[in-house]
Amino acid sequence: MRPLAGFYANAMPTMKSRLSISSSVLPPTAMPRRARLTLPDVPLHLTQRGHDRHACFFADDDYRFYLYWLERNAARQHCFIHAYVLMTNHVHLVLSAEEAEAPAGLMKAQNQRYVCYVNQRYGRSGTLWNGRFHSCLAQQENYLLICQRYVELNPVRAGMVEHPADYRWSSYRANAQGAKNSLITPHAQYLALGDDFSQRLAAYRELFHGALDPTLIEQIRIATIGNRALGTTRFAADVATILGRQSVPAMRGRPRRTNNSDGLQGTRKKISK
């Protein structure tokens, strides 16, 4: 997979031809669904849950099948997976994509393939997933590695294992221990952790010595469920400007002044395989 092109501030006015704000056409009486925030080359945390929180994976072969096709569908859609975890009843991914509509294309192909497999294997019918996936744009400088920790620590928070390395169906062993995993494409923020492979692994493991702050966990959950921008005030403002819509909930009263300058302009090199 070739590296993604840089995301530069002077390209922002021309990005709209590559942006995706997709929502289905609903009858006038129906409540419209909130369109997803997606931008080319900007990391995305997404989650897909099982219907009514029921199990989606029932045997080891199910996890293997899902990962096998995730790698292939990601390549077809030019998506780059940085981290993942497959839980019993839901999935988390951290990814980047060359085109804004690519994550939706990836998940459509992936979900269709996996549902057909499960229905055929277990003699069932009907839906498996709880509607469409939820997602949030993540500012790479401040939140990408936090999102990766959030995802790979999921089995620990769920009480399934004591350490993320003990869980087979996540990207932790690849990102922290150097296990071979062709599905994973390191992000530039990950590569910046060290000058060589060993240094990056050690630095990444250091990130997991403590639990994530509960405030950060809640912030990620709210942004993902609400399809919001996860980052600084400047980052959210840049996203809103490009997409022409709110990227965070509207605030009451006069907005506070801020000198935060960490916006999309800081996003340069993205991914190296």
mmCIF file of C-alpha atoms in Angstrom:
data_model
loop_
_atom_site.group_PDB
_atom_site.id
_atom_site.type_symbol
_atom_site.label_atom_id
_atom_site.label_comp_id
_atom_site.label_asym_id
_atom_site.label_seq_id
_atom_site.Cartn_x
_atom_site.Cartn_y
_atom_site.Cartn_z
ATOM 1 C CA MET A 1 0.000 0.000 0.000
ATOM 2 C CA ARG A 2 1.367 3.360 -0.939
ATOM 3 C CA PRO A 3 1.725 6.166 1.640
ATOM 4 C CA LEU A 4 -1.115 8.655 1.861
ATOM 5 C CA ALA A 5 -0.635 12.148 0.533
ATOM 6 C CA GLY A 6 -0.146 14.895 3.104
ATOM 7 C CA PHE A 7 -3.098 16.907 4.326
ATOM 8 C CA TYR A 8 -2.199 20.577 3.969
ATOM 9 C CA ALA A 9 -4.039 23.648 5.039
ATOM 10 C CA ASN A 10 -3.886 25.211 1.578
ATOM 11 C CA ALA A 11 -5.738 22.194 0.234
ATOM 12 C CA MET A 12 -8.678 22.685 2.577
ATOM 13 C CA PRO A 13 -10.832 24.830 0.221
ATOM 14 C CA THR A 14 -10.548 22.200 -2.537
ATOM 15 C CA MET A 15 -11.311 19.194 -0.382
ATOM 16 C CA LYS A 16 -15.100 19.239 -0.783
ATOM 17 C CA SER A 17 -14.945 17.169 -3.951
ATOM 18 C CA ARG A 18 -13.403 14.382 -1.877
ATOM 19 C CA LEU A 19 -15.551 14.727 1.241
ATOM 20 C CA SER A 20 -18.396 12.504 2.281
ATOM 21 C CA ILE A 21 -21.454 13.523 4.278
ATOM 22 C CA SER A 22 -23.750 10.604 3.585
ATOM 23 C CA SER A 23 -27.249 10.113 4.921
ATOM 24 C CA SER A 24 -30.169 8.120 3.588
ATOM 25 C CA VAL A 25 -33.302 9.702 2.145
ATOM 26 C CA LEU A 26 -36.030 9.390 4.749
ATOM 27 C CA PRO A 27 -39.751 10.146 4.609
ATOM 28 C CA PRO A 28 -40.729 13.606 5.928
ATOM 29 C CA THR A 29 -42.106 12.145 9.153
ATOM 30 C CA ALA A 30 -38.913 10.272 10.036
ATOM 31 C CA MET A 31 -36.091 11.709 12.112
ATOM 32 C CA PRO A 32 -33.074 12.141 9.798
ATOM 33 C CA ARG A 33 -29.924 10.326 10.780
ATOM 34 C CA ARG A 34 -26.897 12.402 11.648
ATOM 35 C CA ALA A 35 -24.474 12.314 8.725
ATOM 36 C CA ARG A 36 -21.013 10.990 9.503
ATOM 37 C CA LEU A 37 -17.964 13.206 9.779
ATOM 38 C CA THR A 38 -15.332 11.839 7.423
ATOM 39 C CA LEU A 39 -12.281 13.417 5.838
ATOM 40 C CA PRO A 40 -9.513 11.990 3.670
ATOM 41 C CA ASP A 41 -6.344 11.053 5.538
ATOM 42 C CA VAL A 42 -7.752 12.017 8.958
ATOM 43 C CA PRO A 43 -7.815 9.123 11.468
ATOM 44 C CA LEU A 44 -11.185 7.657 12.329
ATOM 45 C CA HIS A 45 -12.230 5.612 15.333
ATOM 46 C CA LEU A 46 -15.270 3.490 14.565
ATOM 47 C CA THR A 47 -17.257 0.840 16.329
ATOM 48 C CA GLN A 48 -19.855 -1.652 15.124
ATOM 49 C CA ARG A 49 -22.015 -3.454 17.680
ATOM 50 C CA GLY A 50 -24.052 -6.606 17.491
ATOM 51 C CA HIS A 51 -27.835 -6.355 17.311
ATOM 52 C CA ASP A 52 -29.234 -5.764 20.823
ATOM 53 C CA ARG A 53 -25.649 -6.302 22.055
ATOM 54 C CA HIS A 54 -25.856 -9.981 21.133
ATOM 55 C CA ALA A 55 -22.716 -11.925 20.219
ATOM 56 C CA CYS A 56 -21.224 -11.548 16.739
ATOM 57 C CA PHE A 57 -18.384 -14.031 17.139
ATOM 58 C CA PHE A 58 -19.000 -17.578 18.315
ATOM 59 C CA ALA A 59 -15.787 -19.487 17.561
ATOM 60 C CA ASP A 60 -12.142 -18.839 16.723
ATOM 61 C CA ASP A 61 -12.813 -19.392 13.033
ATOM 62 C CA ASP A 62 -15.288 -16.511 13.100
ATOM 63 C CA TYR A 63 -12.619 -14.077 14.291
ATOM 64 C CA ARG A 64 -10.194 -15.399 11.678
ATOM 65 C CA PHE A 65 -12.761 -15.053 8.906
ATOM 66 C CA TYR A 66 -13.529 -11.464 9.916
ATOM 67 C CA LEU A 67 -9.863 -10.445 9.987
ATOM 68 C CA TYR A 68 -9.118 -12.222 6.703
ATOM 69 C CA TRP A 69 -11.770 -10.219 4.879
ATOM 70 C CA LEU A 70 -11.067 -7.012 6.779
ATOM 71 C CA GLU A 71 -7.567 -6.971 5.325
ATOM 72 C CA ARG A 72 -8.834 -7.574 1.808
ATOM 73 C CA ASN A 73 -11.735 -5.141 1.968
ATOM 74 C CA ALA A 74 -9.513 -2.459 3.505
ATOM 75 C CA ALA A 75 -7.042 -2.823 0.636
ATOM 76 C CA ARG A 76 -9.828 -2.585 -1.945
ATOM 77 C CA GLN A 77 -11.171 0.602 -0.355
ATOM 78 C CA HIS A 78 -7.689 2.097 0.244
ATOM 79 C CA CYS A 79 -8.210 2.115 4.004
ATOM 80 C CA PHE A 80 -5.295 1.677 6.398
ATOM 81 C CA ILE A 81 -5.908 -0.092 9.706
ATOM 82 C CA HIS A 82 -3.805 1.207 12.610
ATOM 83 C CA ALA A 83 -5.474 -0.661 15.479
ATOM 84 C CA TYR A 84 -8.391 -3.008 16.078
ATOM 85 C CA VAL A 85 -10.073 -5.256 18.586
ATOM 86 C CA LEU A 86 -12.751 -7.873 17.980
ATOM 87 C CA MET A 87 -14.847 -8.290 21.111
ATOM 88 C CA THR A 88 -17.535 -10.917 21.535
ATOM 89 C CA ASN A 89 -20.353 -8.572 20.550
ATOM 90 C CA HIS A 90 -18.693 -5.608 18.887
ATOM 91 C CA VAL A 91 -15.716 -4.373 16.864
ATOM 92 C CA HIS A 92 -13.428 -1.343 17.197
ATOM 93 C CA LEU A 93 -11.201 -0.025 14.403
ATOM 94 C CA VAL A 94 -8.781 2.896 14.154
ATOM 95 C CA LEU A 95 -8.078 3.663 10.521
ATOM 96 C CA SER A 96 -7.253 6.263 7.890
ATOM 97 C CA ALA A 97 -8.492 6.366 4.313
ATOM 98 C CA GLU A 98 -7.528 8.056 1.079
ATOM 99 C CA GLU A 99 -11.134 9.018 0.318
ATOM 100 C CA ALA A 100 -13.790 10.190 2.742
ATOM 101 C CA GLU A 101 -16.385 7.653 1.600
ATOM 102 C CA ALA A 102 -13.963 4.712 1.876
ATOM 103 C CA PRO A 103 -14.694 3.749 5.521
ATOM 104 C CA ALA A 104 -18.404 3.414 4.744
ATOM 105 C CA GLY A 105 -17.555 1.295 1.698
ATOM 106 C CA LEU A 106 -15.247 -0.849 3.796
ATOM 107 C CA MET A 107 -17.829 -1.497 6.502
ATOM 108 C CA LYS A 108 -20.600 -2.198 3.995
ATOM 109 C CA ALA A 109 -18.530 -4.829 2.221
ATOM 110 C CA GLN A 110 -17.214 -6.252 5.492
ATOM 111 C CA ASN A 111 -20.589 -6.503 7.187
ATOM 112 C CA GLN A 112 -22.282 -8.065 4.178
ATOM 113 C CA ARG A 113 -19.553 -10.657 3.808
ATOM 114 C CA TYR A 114 -19.516 -11.538 7.502
ATOM 115 C CA VAL A 115 -23.303 -11.701 7.928
ATOM 116 C CA CYS A 116 -23.584 -14.101 4.986
ATOM 117 C CA TYR A 117 -20.859 -16.243 6.515
ATOM 118 C CA VAL A 118 -22.472 -16.354 9.980
ATOM 119 C CA ASN A 119 -25.973 -17.019 8.648
ATOM 120 C CA GLN A 120 -24.749 -19.856 6.472
ATOM 121 C CA ARG A 121 -22.493 -21.403 9.101
ATOM 122 C CA TYR A 122 -24.978 -21.283 11.963
ATOM 123 C CA GLY A 123 -28.209 -21.755 10.010
ATOM 124 C CA ARG A 124 -29.614 -18.401 11.015
ATOM 125 C CA SER A 125 -31.207 -15.494 9.177
ATOM 126 C CA GLY A 126 -31.781 -11.813 9.686
ATOM 127 C CA THR A 127 -29.602 -9.021 10.922
ATOM 128 C CA LEU A 128 -26.429 -9.420 12.949
ATOM 129 C CA TRP A 129 -25.312 -5.833 13.447
ATOM 130 C CA ASN A 130 -27.072 -3.095 15.371
ATOM 131 C CA GLY A 131 -27.623 -0.690 12.488
ATOM 132 C CA ARG A 132 -24.818 1.354 11.007
ATOM 133 C CA PHE A 133 -21.458 1.884 12.627
ATOM 134 C CA HIS A 134 -20.591 4.847 14.871
ATOM 135 C CA SER A 135 -17.437 6.863 14.376
ATOM 136 C CA CYS A 136 -15.496 10.000 15.221
ATOM 137 C CA LEU A 137 -12.664 11.863 13.535
ATOM 138 C CA ALA A 138 -9.592 11.831 15.779
ATOM 139 C CA GLN A 139 -6.951 14.547 15.794
ATOM 140 C CA GLN A 140 -3.762 12.679 15.071
ATOM 141 C CA GLU A 141 -1.350 14.763 17.149
ATOM 142 C CA ASN A 142 -3.240 14.486 20.441
ATOM 143 C CA TYR A 143 -5.701 11.636 20.138
ATOM 144 C CA LEU A 144 -4.635 8.966 17.650
ATOM 145 C CA LEU A 145 -2.465 6.969 20.066
ATOM 146 C CA ILE A 146 -5.020 7.525 22.826
ATOM 147 C CA CYS A 147 -7.638 5.937 20.569
ATOM 148 C CA GLN A 148 -5.322 3.009 19.885
ATOM 149 C CA ARG A 149 -4.840 2.495 23.625
ATOM 150 C CA TYR A 150 -8.588 2.777 24.163
ATOM 151 C CA VAL A 151 -9.219 0.105 21.543
ATOM 152 C CA GLU A 152 -6.496 -2.346 22.587
ATOM 153 C CA LEU A 153 -7.329 -1.997 26.290
ATOM 154 C CA ASN A 154 -10.960 -2.906 25.693
ATOM 155 C CA PRO A 155 -10.560 -6.567 26.740
ATOM 156 C CA VAL A 156 -8.869 -5.439 29.964
ATOM 157 C CA ARG A 157 -11.665 -3.012 30.838
ATOM 158 C CA ALA A 158 -14.183 -5.767 30.087
ATOM 159 C CA GLY A 159 -12.433 -8.061 32.563
ATOM 160 C CA MET A 160 -11.642 -10.673 29.919
ATOM 161 C CA VAL A 161 -7.852 -10.543 30.418
ATOM 162 C CA GLU A 162 -5.392 -8.918 32.807
ATOM 163 C CA HIS A 163 -3.093 -7.553 30.096
ATOM 164 C CA PRO A 164 -3.826 -6.588 26.464
ATOM 165 C CA ALA A 165 -1.127 -8.998 25.244
ATOM 166 C CA ASP A 166 -3.233 -11.870 26.582
ATOM 167 C CA TYR A 167 -6.044 -11.164 24.111
ATOM 168 C CA ARG A 168 -5.526 -12.704 20.681
ATOM 169 C CA TRP A 169 -8.039 -10.729 18.654
ATOM 170 C CA SER A 170 -6.509 -7.271 18.820
ATOM 171 C CA SER A 171 -3.614 -5.351 17.283
ATOM 172 C CA TYR A 172 -1.707 -4.988 20.575
ATOM 173 C CA ARG A 173 0.748 -7.805 19.886
ATOM 174 C CA ALA A 174 1.643 -6.208 16.548
ATOM 175 C CA ASN A 175 1.929 -2.633 17.815
ATOM 176 C CA ALA A 176 3.586 -3.389 21.161
ATOM 177 C CA GLN A 177 5.430 -6.674 20.669
ATOM 178 C CA GLY A 178 6.278 -6.677 16.973
ATOM 179 C CA ALA A 179 4.151 -9.700 16.065
ATOM 180 C CA LYS A 180 3.732 -10.052 12.332
ATOM 181 C CA ASN A 181 0.323 -8.756 11.243
ATOM 182 C CA SER A 182 -0.191 -7.778 7.627
ATOM 183 C CA LEU A 183 -3.473 -6.068 8.470
ATOM 184 C CA ILE A 184 -1.745 -3.291 10.433
ATOM 185 C CA THR A 185 -0.322 -0.164 8.798
ATOM 186 C CA PRO A 186 1.589 2.015 11.291
ATOM 187 C CA HIS A 187 0.555 5.657 11.401
ATOM 188 C CA ALA A 188 3.163 8.431 11.336
ATOM 189 C CA GLN A 189 2.423 9.200 14.984
ATOM 190 C CA TYR A 190 3.309 5.624 15.867
ATOM 191 C CA LEU A 191 6.494 5.737 13.780
ATOM 192 C CA ALA A 192 7.520 8.925 15.594
ATOM 193 C CA LEU A 193 7.699 7.017 18.889
ATOM 194 C CA GLY A 194 11.264 5.904 18.160
ATOM 195 C CA ASP A 195 14.135 5.909 15.698
ATOM 196 C CA ASP A 196 13.914 2.193 15.014
ATOM 197 C CA PHE A 197 11.596 -0.773 15.353
ATOM 198 C CA SER A 198 12.714 -1.746 18.863
ATOM 199 C CA GLN A 199 12.460 1.785 20.222
ATOM 200 C CA ARG A 200 8.944 2.179 18.849
ATOM 201 C CA LEU A 201 7.808 -1.085 20.431
ATOM 202 C CA ALA A 202 9.250 -0.133 23.805
ATOM 203 C CA ALA A 203 7.754 3.358 23.698
ATOM 204 C CA TYR A 204 4.376 1.975 22.725
ATOM 205 C CA ARG A 205 4.409 -0.493 25.604
ATOM 206 C CA GLU A 206 5.173 2.384 27.961
ATOM 207 C CA LEU A 207 1.846 3.947 26.989
ATOM 208 C CA PHE A 208 0.046 0.983 28.541
ATOM 209 C CA HIS A 209 1.666 1.059 31.976
ATOM 210 C CA GLY A 210 -1.286 2.958 33.391
ATOM 211 C CA ALA A 211 -5.012 2.810 32.796
ATOM 212 C CA LEU A 212 -6.640 5.402 30.593
ATOM 213 C CA ASP A 213 -8.098 8.386 32.381
ATOM 214 C CA PRO A 214 -11.865 7.802 32.800
ATOM 215 C CA THR A 215 -12.459 11.304 31.457
ATOM 216 C CA LEU A 216 -10.689 10.393 28.213
ATOM 217 C CA ILE A 217 -12.653 7.152 27.950
ATOM 218 C CA GLU A 218 -15.919 9.045 28.300
ATOM 219 C CA GLN A 219 -14.764 11.683 25.823
ATOM 220 C CA ILE A 220 -14.005 9.021 23.210
ATOM 221 C CA ARG A 221 -17.313 7.263 23.794
ATOM 222 C CA ILE A 222 -19.355 10.444 23.505
ATOM 223 C CA ALA A 223 -17.551 11.575 20.359
ATOM 224 C CA THR A 224 -17.919 8.150 18.727
ATOM 225 C CA ILE A 225 -21.583 7.622 19.564
ATOM 226 C CA GLY A 226 -22.426 11.205 18.603
ATOM 227 C CA ASN A 227 -20.319 11.234 15.431
ATOM 228 C CA ARG A 228 -18.264 14.195 16.594
ATOM 229 C CA ALA A 229 -14.716 15.465 16.175
ATOM 230 C CA LEU A 230 -12.329 14.229 18.856
ATOM 231 C CA GLY A 231 -9.607 16.796 19.407
ATOM 232 C CA THR A 232 -8.836 20.363 20.320
ATOM 233 C CA THR A 233 -11.178 23.296 19.789
ATOM 234 C CA ARG A 234 -9.128 24.352 16.763
ATOM 235 C CA PHE A 235 -9.342 20.865 15.254
ATOM 236 C CA ALA A 236 -13.115 20.786 15.669
ATOM 237 C CA ALA A 237 -13.388 24.254 14.119
ATOM 238 C CA ASP A 238 -11.303 23.182 11.102
ATOM 239 C CA VAL A 239 -13.487 20.106 10.580
ATOM 240 C CA ALA A 240 -16.633 22.231 10.815
ATOM 241 C CA THR A 241 -15.257 24.742 8.315
ATOM 242 C CA ILE A 242 -14.358 22.104 5.742
ATOM 243 C CA LEU A 243 -17.592 20.151 6.043
ATOM 244 C CA GLY A 244 -19.836 23.157 6.537
ATOM 245 C CA ARG A 245 -21.543 21.683 9.605
ATOM 246 C CA GLN A 246 -21.081 21.405 13.344
ATOM 247 C CA SER A 247 -18.475 18.919 14.502
ATOM 248 C CA VAL A 248 -19.195 19.231 18.239
ATOM 249 C CA PRO A 249 -22.421 19.913 20.170
ATOM 250 C CA ALA A 250 -23.471 23.553 20.149
ATOM 251 C CA MET A 251 -22.498 25.420 23.306
ATOM 252 C CA ARG A 252 -24.866 27.743 25.141
ATOM 253 C CA GLY A 253 -23.816 31.311 25.826
ATOM 254 C CA ARG A 254 -20.812 33.203 24.532
ATOM 255 C CA PRO A 255 -17.993 30.895 23.382
ATOM 256 C CA ARG A 256 -14.761 31.083 25.341
ATOM 257 C CA ARG A 257 -11.695 32.552 23.677
ATOM 258 C CA THR A 258 -8.890 30.099 23.013
ATOM 259 C CA ASN A 259 -5.363 30.317 21.645
ATOM 260 C CA ASN A 260 -5.299 26.624 20.773
ATOM 261 C CA SER A 261 -3.600 26.251 17.406
ATOM 262 C CA ASP A 262 -3.558 22.469 17.067
ATOM 263 C CA GLY A 263 -5.901 22.036 14.118
ATOM 264 C CA LEU A 264 -5.876 20.178 10.851
ATOM 265 C CA GLN A 265 -2.922 22.267 9.719
ATOM 266 C CA GLY A 266 -0.737 20.051 11.874
ATOM 267 C CA THR A 267 -1.602 16.981 9.882
ATOM 268 C CA ARG A 268 1.230 16.266 7.465
ATOM 269 C CA LYS A 269 2.655 12.824 6.768
ATOM 270 C CA LYS A 270 0.205 10.128 7.603
ATOM 271 C CA ILE A 271 1.158 6.546 7.056
ATOM 272 C CA SER A 272 4.131 4.406 6.152
ATOM 273 C CA LYS A 273 3.930 0.705 5.446
#
